[in-house]
mmCIF file of C-alpha atoms in Angstrom:
data_model
loop_
_atom_site.group_PDB
_atom_site.id
_atom_site.type_symbol
_atom_site.label_atom_id
_atom_site.label_comp_id
_atom_site.label_asym_id
_atom_site.label_seq_id
_atom_site.Cartn_x
_atom_site.Cartn_y
_atom_site.Cartn_z
ATOM 1 C CA ASN A 1 -12.048 -11.362 -90.130
ATOM 2 C CA ASP A 2 -9.062 -12.265 -91.889
ATOM 3 C CA GLN A 3 -10.869 -14.353 -94.669
ATOM 4 C CA ARG A 4 -13.550 -11.866 -94.913
ATOM 5 C CA SER A 5 -10.970 -9.076 -95.757
ATOM 6 C CA THR A 6 -9.151 -11.525 -98.194
ATOM 7 C CA ILE A 7 -12.330 -12.171 -100.175
ATOM 8 C CA GLN A 8 -13.200 -8.661 -100.196
ATOM 9 C CA SER A 9 -10.040 -7.661 -101.558
ATOM 10 C CA ASN A 10 -9.985 -10.351 -104.157
ATOM 11 C CA ASN A 11 -13.411 -9.277 -105.311
ATOM 12 C CA ILE A 12 -12.910 -5.376 -105.288
ATOM 13 C CA ALA A 13 -11.077 -5.121 -108.674
ATOM 14 C CA GLY A 14 -13.517 -5.172 -111.768
ATOM 15 C CA HIS A 15 -16.803 -4.742 -109.679
ATOM 16 C CA HIS A 16 -19.157 -2.107 -110.013
ATOM 17 C CA PRO A 17 -19.224 1.076 -107.563
ATOM 18 C CA ILE A 18 -22.489 -0.249 -106.011
ATOM 19 C CA ASN A 19 -20.794 -3.260 -104.853
ATOM 20 C CA LEU A 20 -17.609 -1.392 -103.540
ATOM 21 C CA TYR A 21 -20.030 0.856 -101.637
ATOM 22 C CA LEU A 22 -21.780 -2.297 -100.100
ATOM 23 C CA VAL A 23 -18.369 -3.700 -99.136
ATOM 24 C CA HIS A 24 -17.326 -0.304 -97.373
ATOM 25 C CA ARG A 25 -20.612 -0.101 -95.551
ATOM 26 C CA TYR A 26 -20.336 -3.704 -94.338
ATOM 27 C CA ASN A 27 -16.876 -2.960 -92.946
ATOM 28 C CA THR A 28 -18.172 0.390 -91.219
ATOM 29 C CA LEU A 29 -20.981 -1.248 -89.727
ATOM 30 C CA SER A 30 -18.924 -4.239 -88.396
ATOM 31 C CA THR A 31 -16.349 -1.788 -86.816
ATOM 32 C CA THR A 32 -19.016 0.205 -85.167
ATOM 33 C CA ASN A 33 -20.650 -2.823 -83.720
ATOM 34 C CA ASN A 34 -17.200 -4.042 -81.997
ATOM 35 C CA THR A 35 -16.770 -0.292 -80.852
ATOM 36 C CA ASN A 36 -20.224 -0.119 -79.107
ATOM 37 C CA THR A 37 -19.555 -3.607 -77.489
ATOM 38 C CA ASN A 38 -16.109 -2.110 -76.079
ATOM 39 C CA THR A 39 -18.017 1.119 -74.946
ATOM 40 C CA ASP A 40 -20.920 -0.776 -73.146
ATOM 41 C CA THR A 41 -18.214 -2.655 -71.321
ATOM 42 C CA ASN A 42 -16.281 0.742 -70.304
ATOM 43 C CA ILE A 43 -19.719 2.246 -69.385
ATOM 44 C CA GLN A 44 -20.638 -0.707 -67.017
ATOM 45 C CA MET A 45 -17.146 -0.332 -65.265
ATOM 46 C CA THR A 46 -17.585 3.442 -64.937
ATOM 47 C CA SER A 47 -20.983 3.342 -63.440
ATOM 48 C CA PHE A 48 -19.939 0.665 -60.865
ATOM 49 C CA SER A 49 -16.855 2.575 -59.669
ATOM 50 C CA LEU A 50 -19.167 5.920 -59.870
ATOM 51 C CA THR A 51 -21.641 3.920 -57.744
ATOM 52 C CA LEU A 52 -19.504 2.612 -55.237
ATOM 53 C CA GLY A 53 -17.673 6.147 -54.762
ATOM 54 C CA CYS A 54 -21.065 7.896 -54.291
ATOM 55 C CA ALA A 55 -22.420 5.297 -52.082
ATOM 56 C CA LEU A 56 -19.246 5.830 -49.784
ATOM 57 C CA LEU A 57 -19.717 9.554 -49.686
ATOM 58 C CA ALA A 58 -23.472 9.467 -48.995
ATOM 59 C CA PHE A 59 -23.184 6.868 -45.987
ATOM 60 C CA SER A 60 -19.773 7.843 -44.719
ATOM 61 C CA PRO A 61 -20.759 10.312 -41.978
ATOM 62 C CA THR A 62 -23.012 7.381 -40.335
ATOM 63 C CA LEU A 63 -21.120 4.398 -41.123
ATOM 64 C CA SER A 64 -17.832 5.959 -39.759
ATOM 65 C CA LEU A 65 -19.623 6.972 -36.238
ATOM 66 C CA LEU A 66 -21.654 3.768 -36.143
ATOM 67 C CA LEU A 67 -18.166 1.807 -36.497
ATOM 68 C CA LEU A 68 -15.598 3.854 -34.539
ATOM 69 C CA PHE A 69 -18.077 5.133 -31.879
ATOM 70 C CA ALA A 70 -21.418 3.495 -31.419
ATOM 71 C CA TYR A 71 -20.485 -0.156 -32.297
ATOM 72 C CA SER A 72 -18.317 -0.854 -29.028
ATOM 73 C CA LYS A 73 -21.123 -0.301 -26.747
ATOM 74 C CA ALA A 74 -24.374 -2.134 -26.525
ATOM 75 C CA GLN A 75 -26.316 0.398 -25.176
ATOM 76 C CA LEU A 76 -25.421 2.698 -27.883
ATOM 77 C CA VAL A 77 -26.361 0.211 -30.566
ATOM 78 C CA ILE A 78 -29.796 -0.068 -29.005
ATOM 79 C CA ILE A 79 -30.190 3.776 -29.289
ATOM 80 C CA VAL A 80 -29.066 3.628 -32.685
ATOM 81 C CA THR A 81 -31.507 1.068 -33.747
ATOM 82 C CA THR A 82 -34.495 2.740 -31.769
ATOM 83 C CA SER A 83 -33.679 5.877 -33.388
ATOM 84 C CA SER A 84 -33.585 4.480 -37.103
ATOM 85 C CA PHE A 85 -37.359 2.977 -35.990
ATOM 86 C CA PHE A 86 -38.474 6.683 -35.152
ATOM 87 C CA GLN A 87 -37.004 7.975 -38.630
ATOM 88 C CA LEU A 88 -39.411 5.367 -40.196
ATOM 89 C CA LEU A 89 -42.147 6.792 -38.210
ATOM 90 C CA ALA A 90 -41.525 10.092 -39.374
ATOM 91 C CA CYS A 91 -41.786 9.060 -42.862
ATOM 92 C CA LEU A 92 -45.175 7.772 -42.185
ATOM 93 C CA LEU A 93 -46.083 10.639 -40.298
ATOM 94 C CA ALA A 94 -45.091 13.037 -43.101
ATOM 95 C CA ALA A 95 -47.113 10.726 -45.666
ATOM 96 C CA LEU A 96 -50.210 11.135 -43.270
ATOM 97 C CA LEU A 97 -49.886 14.696 -43.321
ATOM 98 C CA HIS A 98 -49.740 14.823 -47.071
ATOM 99 C CA LEU A 99 -52.869 12.913 -47.624
ATOM 100 C CA PRO A 100 -55.324 15.715 -46.961
ATOM 101 C CA PHE A 101 -53.490 17.759 -49.876
ATOM 102 C CA LYS A 102 -53.510 14.994 -52.478
ATOM 103 C CA SER A 103 -56.764 15.612 -53.963
ATOM 104 C CA LEU A 104 -55.621 19.347 -54.338
ATOM 105 C CA SER A 105 -53.962 20.058 -57.919
ATOM 106 C CA LEU A 106 -51.343 22.364 -56.232
ATOM 107 C CA GLY A 107 -48.628 21.527 -59.060
ATOM 108 C CA ALA A 108 -45.455 23.420 -58.386
ATOM 109 C CA GLN A 109 -47.017 24.927 -55.396
ATOM 110 C CA GLY A 110 -47.046 21.660 -53.461
ATOM 111 C CA ILE A 111 -43.488 22.171 -52.429
ATOM 112 C CA PHE A 112 -45.019 24.763 -49.851
ATOM 113 C CA VAL A 113 -47.155 21.902 -48.355
ATOM 114 C CA ILE A 114 -44.531 19.139 -48.620
ATOM 115 C CA ILE A 115 -41.643 20.866 -47.245
ATOM 116 C CA PRO A 116 -43.356 22.261 -44.086
ATOM 117 C CA THR A 117 -44.967 18.940 -43.256
ATOM 118 C CA SER A 118 -42.035 17.052 -43.844
ATOM 119 C CA VAL A 119 -40.142 19.138 -41.450
ATOM 120 C CA ILE A 120 -42.730 19.089 -38.774
ATOM 121 C CA ALA A 121 -43.047 15.264 -39.081
ATOM 122 C CA GLN A 122 -38.990 15.045 -38.534
ATOM 123 C CA ALA A 123 -39.200 17.404 -35.613
ATOM 124 C CA LEU A 124 -41.722 15.599 -33.784
ATOM 125 C CA SER A 125 -40.294 12.380 -34.235
ATOM 126 C CA ARG A 126 -36.840 13.565 -32.627
ATOM 127 C CA CYS A 127 -38.789 15.004 -29.618
ATOM 128 C CA ALA A 128 -40.691 11.767 -29.375
ATOM 129 C CA PHE A 129 -37.515 9.844 -29.332
ATOM 130 C CA VAL A 130 -35.770 11.965 -26.859
ATOM 131 C CA HIS A 131 -38.924 12.030 -24.780
ATOM 132 C CA CYS A 132 -38.995 8.041 -24.720
ATOM 133 C CA TYR A 133 -35.237 7.867 -23.952
ATOM 134 C CA HIS A 134 -35.686 10.118 -20.904
ATOM 135 C CA LYS A 135 -38.484 8.061 -19.807
ATOM 136 C CA VAL A 136 -36.419 4.880 -19.914
ATOM 137 C CA GLU A 137 -33.524 6.865 -18.353
ATOM 138 C CA THR A 138 -35.784 7.289 -15.444
ATOM 139 C CA VAL A 139 -36.808 3.926 -15.113
ATOM 140 C CA ILE A 140 -33.023 2.542 -15.244
ATOM 141 C CA GLU A 141 -31.942 5.224 -12.724
ATOM 142 C CA LYS A 142 -34.758 4.172 -10.109
ATOM 143 C CA SER A 143 -33.854 0.763 -10.474
ATOM 144 C CA ILE A 144 -30.120 1.049 -10.052
ATOM 145 C CA GLN A 145 -31.002 3.293 -6.970
ATOM 146 C CA ARG A 146 -32.987 0.714 -5.461
ATOM 147 C CA HIS A 147 -29.931 -1.650 -6.233
ATOM 148 C CA GLU A 148 -27.508 0.460 -4.470
ATOM 149 C CA GLN A 149 -29.682 1.007 -1.422
ATOM 150 C CA LEU A 150 -30.106 -2.586 -0.923
ATOM 151 C CA GLU A 151 -26.338 -3.100 -1.261
ATOM 152 C CA ARG A 152 -25.778 -0.237 1.395
ATOM 153 C CA GLN A 153 -28.231 -1.935 3.722
ATOM 154 C CA SER A 154 -26.581 -5.390 3.337
ATOM 155 C CA GLN A 155 -22.976 -3.873 3.722
ATOM 156 C CA SER A 156 -24.331 -1.856 6.727
ATOM 157 C CA ASN A 157 -25.647 -5.030 8.444
ATOM 158 C CA SER A 158 -22.434 -7.061 8.080
ATOM 159 C CA ASN A 159 -19.632 -6.030 10.106
ATOM 160 C CA SER A 160 -16.692 -6.202 7.899
ATOM 161 C CA ASN A 161 -13.333 -4.630 8.408
ATOM 162 C CA ASP A 162 -12.391 -4.369 4.794
ATOM 163 C CA ASP A 163 -10.779 -1.083 3.795
ATOM 164 C CA ASN A 164 -12.839 1.212 1.708
ATOM 165 C CA ASP A 165 -10.607 3.434 0.544
ATOM 166 C CA ASN A 166 -10.456 2.430 -3.067
ATOM 167 C CA GLU A 167 -14.174 2.026 -3.704
ATOM 168 C CA GLU A 168 -15.280 1.583 -7.425
ATOM 169 C CA PRO A 169 -17.708 4.062 -8.978
ATOM 170 C CA SER A 170 -21.355 3.031 -8.466
ATOM 171 C CA GLU A 171 -23.667 1.673 -10.889
ATOM 172 C CA SER A 172 -25.380 5.115 -11.546
ATOM 173 C CA GLN A 173 -22.084 6.900 -11.951
ATOM 174 C CA GLN A 174 -20.897 4.299 -14.654
ATOM 175 C CA LEU A 175 -24.286 4.828 -16.349
ATOM 176 C CA LYS A 176 -23.969 8.676 -16.452
ATOM 177 C CA LEU A 177 -20.403 8.057 -17.893
ATOM 178 C CA GLU A 178 -21.506 5.706 -20.416
ATOM 179 C CA LEU A 179 -24.871 7.279 -21.503
ATOM 180 C CA ASN A 180 -24.707 10.909 -21.396
ATOM 181 C CA ASP A 181 -26.559 13.510 -23.394
ATOM 182 C CA VAL A 182 -23.649 13.852 -25.931
ATOM 183 C CA SER A 183 -22.987 10.015 -26.481
ATOM 184 C CA SER A 184 -26.482 9.025 -26.612
ATOM 185 C CA GLY A 185 -27.301 12.234 -29.018
ATOM 186 C CA ILE A 186 -24.552 11.059 -31.345
ATOM 187 C CA ALA A 187 -25.764 7.548 -31.469
ATOM 188 C CA ALA A 188 -29.400 8.647 -31.917
ATOM 189 C CA GLY A 189 -28.349 11.028 -34.845
ATOM 190 C CA VAL A 190 -26.360 8.136 -36.236
ATOM 191 C CA GLY A 191 -29.602 5.972 -36.742
ATOM 192 C CA PHE A 192 -32.014 8.718 -37.495
ATOM 193 C CA ALA A 193 -29.224 10.053 -40.259
ATOM 194 C CA PHE A 194 -28.646 6.507 -41.662
ATOM 195 C CA PHE A 195 -32.439 5.641 -42.360
ATOM 196 C CA HIS A 196 -32.822 9.268 -43.587
ATOM 197 C CA THR A 197 -30.026 8.451 -46.187
ATOM 198 C CA VAL A 198 -31.442 5.258 -46.991
ATOM 199 C CA MET A 199 -34.886 6.786 -47.659
ATOM 200 C CA LEU A 200 -33.379 9.614 -49.277
ATOM 201 C CA TYR A 201 -30.592 8.024 -51.577
ATOM 202 C CA GLY A 202 -31.272 4.441 -51.396
ATOM 203 C CA THR A 203 -33.606 4.249 -54.251
ATOM 204 C CA LEU A 204 -31.731 6.147 -56.727
ATOM 205 C CA LEU A 205 -28.588 4.207 -55.946
ATOM 206 C CA ALA A 206 -30.348 0.692 -56.514
ATOM 207 C CA SER A 207 -31.777 2.143 -59.591
ATOM 208 C CA GLU A 208 -28.228 3.283 -60.894
ATOM 209 C CA ASN A 209 -26.838 -0.194 -59.871
ATOM 210 C CA SER A 210 -29.046 -1.728 -62.125
ATOM 211 C CA ARG A 211 -28.856 -0.061 -65.455
ATOM 212 C CA THR A 212 -26.057 0.641 -68.085
ATOM 213 C CA GLY A 213 -24.714 4.078 -68.128
ATOM 214 C CA THR A 214 -25.118 7.276 -65.965
ATOM 215 C CA LEU A 215 -28.021 9.384 -65.368
ATOM 216 C CA TYR A 216 -27.898 13.037 -65.847
ATOM 217 C CA GLN A 217 -30.473 15.754 -65.388
ATOM 218 C CA GLU A 218 -31.264 18.690 -67.294
ATOM 219 C CA SER A 219 -31.134 21.058 -64.582
ATOM 220 C CA CYS A 220 -27.544 19.981 -63.797
ATOM 221 C CA THR A 221 -25.886 18.642 -66.732
ATOM 222 C CA MET A 222 -22.333 19.036 -65.289
ATOM 223 C CA MET A 223 -22.282 16.148 -62.776
ATOM 224 C CA PRO A 224 -24.258 13.009 -62.754
ATOM 225 C CA SER A 225 -27.267 12.657 -60.771
ATOM 226 C CA ILE A 226 -26.044 10.182 -58.280
ATOM 227 C CA PHE A 227 -23.113 12.388 -57.263
ATOM 228 C CA ASN A 228 -25.374 15.345 -56.926
ATOM 229 C CA SER A 229 -27.545 13.482 -54.706
ATOM 230 C CA ALA A 230 -24.956 11.884 -52.682
ATOM 231 C CA ILE A 231 -23.594 15.166 -51.704
ATOM 232 C CA MET A 232 -27.160 16.221 -50.671
ATOM 233 C CA ALA A 233 -27.218 12.957 -48.674
ATOM 234 C CA PHE A 234 -23.991 13.514 -47.064
ATOM 235 C CA PHE A 235 -24.915 16.963 -45.703
ATOM 236 C CA PHE A 236 -28.329 15.902 -44.665
ATOM 237 C CA GLY A 237 -26.488 12.992 -42.553
ATOM 238 C CA ILE A 238 -24.664 15.532 -40.883
ATOM 239 C CA LEU A 239 -27.338 18.064 -40.271
ATOM 240 C CA ASP A 240 -29.379 15.056 -38.781
ATOM 241 C CA MET A 241 -27.016 14.372 -36.063
ATOM 242 C CA VAL A 242 -26.727 18.109 -35.358
ATOM 243 C CA TRP A 243 -30.435 18.341 -34.905
ATOM 244 C CA MET A 244 -30.552 15.466 -32.894
ATOM 245 C CA LEU A 245 -27.850 16.711 -30.644
ATOM 246 C CA MET A 246 -29.669 20.068 -30.286
ATOM 247 C CA THR A 247 -33.118 18.385 -29.485
ATOM 248 C CA PHE A 248 -31.308 16.634 -26.629
ATOM 249 C CA TYR A 249 -29.914 19.436 -25.456
ATOM 250 C CA GLY A 250 -33.571 21.326 -25.401
ATOM 251 C CA MET A 251 -35.482 18.249 -24.155
ATOM 252 C CA ARG A 252 -33.077 18.116 -21.193
ATOM 253 C CA ARG A 253 -33.611 21.801 -20.416
ATOM 254 C CA ILE A 254 -37.373 21.274 -20.329
ATOM 255 C CA ARG A 255 -37.232 18.301 -18.229
ATOM 256 C CA ASP A 256 -34.948 19.945 -15.724
ATOM 257 C CA TYR A 257 -37.170 23.046 -15.757
ATOM 258 C CA ARG A 258 -40.184 20.991 -15.169
ATOM 259 C CA ASN A 259 -38.479 19.071 -12.364
ATOM 260 C CA PHE A 260 -37.410 22.251 -10.842
ATOM 261 C CA GLN A 261 -41.027 23.602 -10.943
ATOM 262 C CA ALA A 262 -42.448 20.437 -9.398
ATOM 263 C CA GLN A 263 -39.865 20.411 -6.759
ATOM 264 C CA ARG A 264 -40.636 23.973 -5.870
ATOM 265 C CA GLN A 265 -44.576 23.313 -5.794
ATOM 266 C CA ARG A 266 -43.725 20.541 -3.195
ATOM 267 C CA ALA A 267 -41.644 22.814 -1.211
ATOM 268 C CA ASN A 268 -44.296 25.512 -0.983
ATOM 269 C CA ASN A 269 -47.171 23.046 -0.147
#
């Protein structure tokens, strides 16, 4: 650069104005190229920090509960994994429900078909998961009851004079303390919300991480698209956990009512 500026300053005197214009234009282009290089580097750094912050915002409800609440118990981790699988089944069911309307040219009116079918698919998958959870819970409770009966019979047959004042809680009581509707509902909501966030926000996050610069939309020019979608993913994650807790509550009441009706019919017979 020093040699170039020296040569240019020595040749400026006594030259035609066209040559002076060419020298000035060359210096301007060189400065612009250097500025663009620095700007691209700054854009990449800003995009990385923005992507990291938006990713933490979008996944913060699910990851915080997963690490602080569900990760400490193996049973809750199994529930998280299973509910994530049912979220994928909900996406598959929603896609199958959209197929009959694919050939129709609905245009902007397609949201009146896509949104209700997606909501129905999500609700059915939640109910199916809770129904399977209740089935597994019944099988485990029956198995524990058989095991406890065998232990009581063995203890009654043996003439032991040990004091039983400080008895430990039974296995069924421990199961109810560890796996109740609240803890299982939160764990299932974490798994459901995590994969919902991945499906809703993962593609945008991956595409933004691989490009230079930040994407803006014409409908919302005040904030980047990745930040706007992170806010929506954040609230959808919380909403998924709330809906899963409500599903556990409703399905439990339906199950208790059916058991009550069955016991009443047996008593009448």
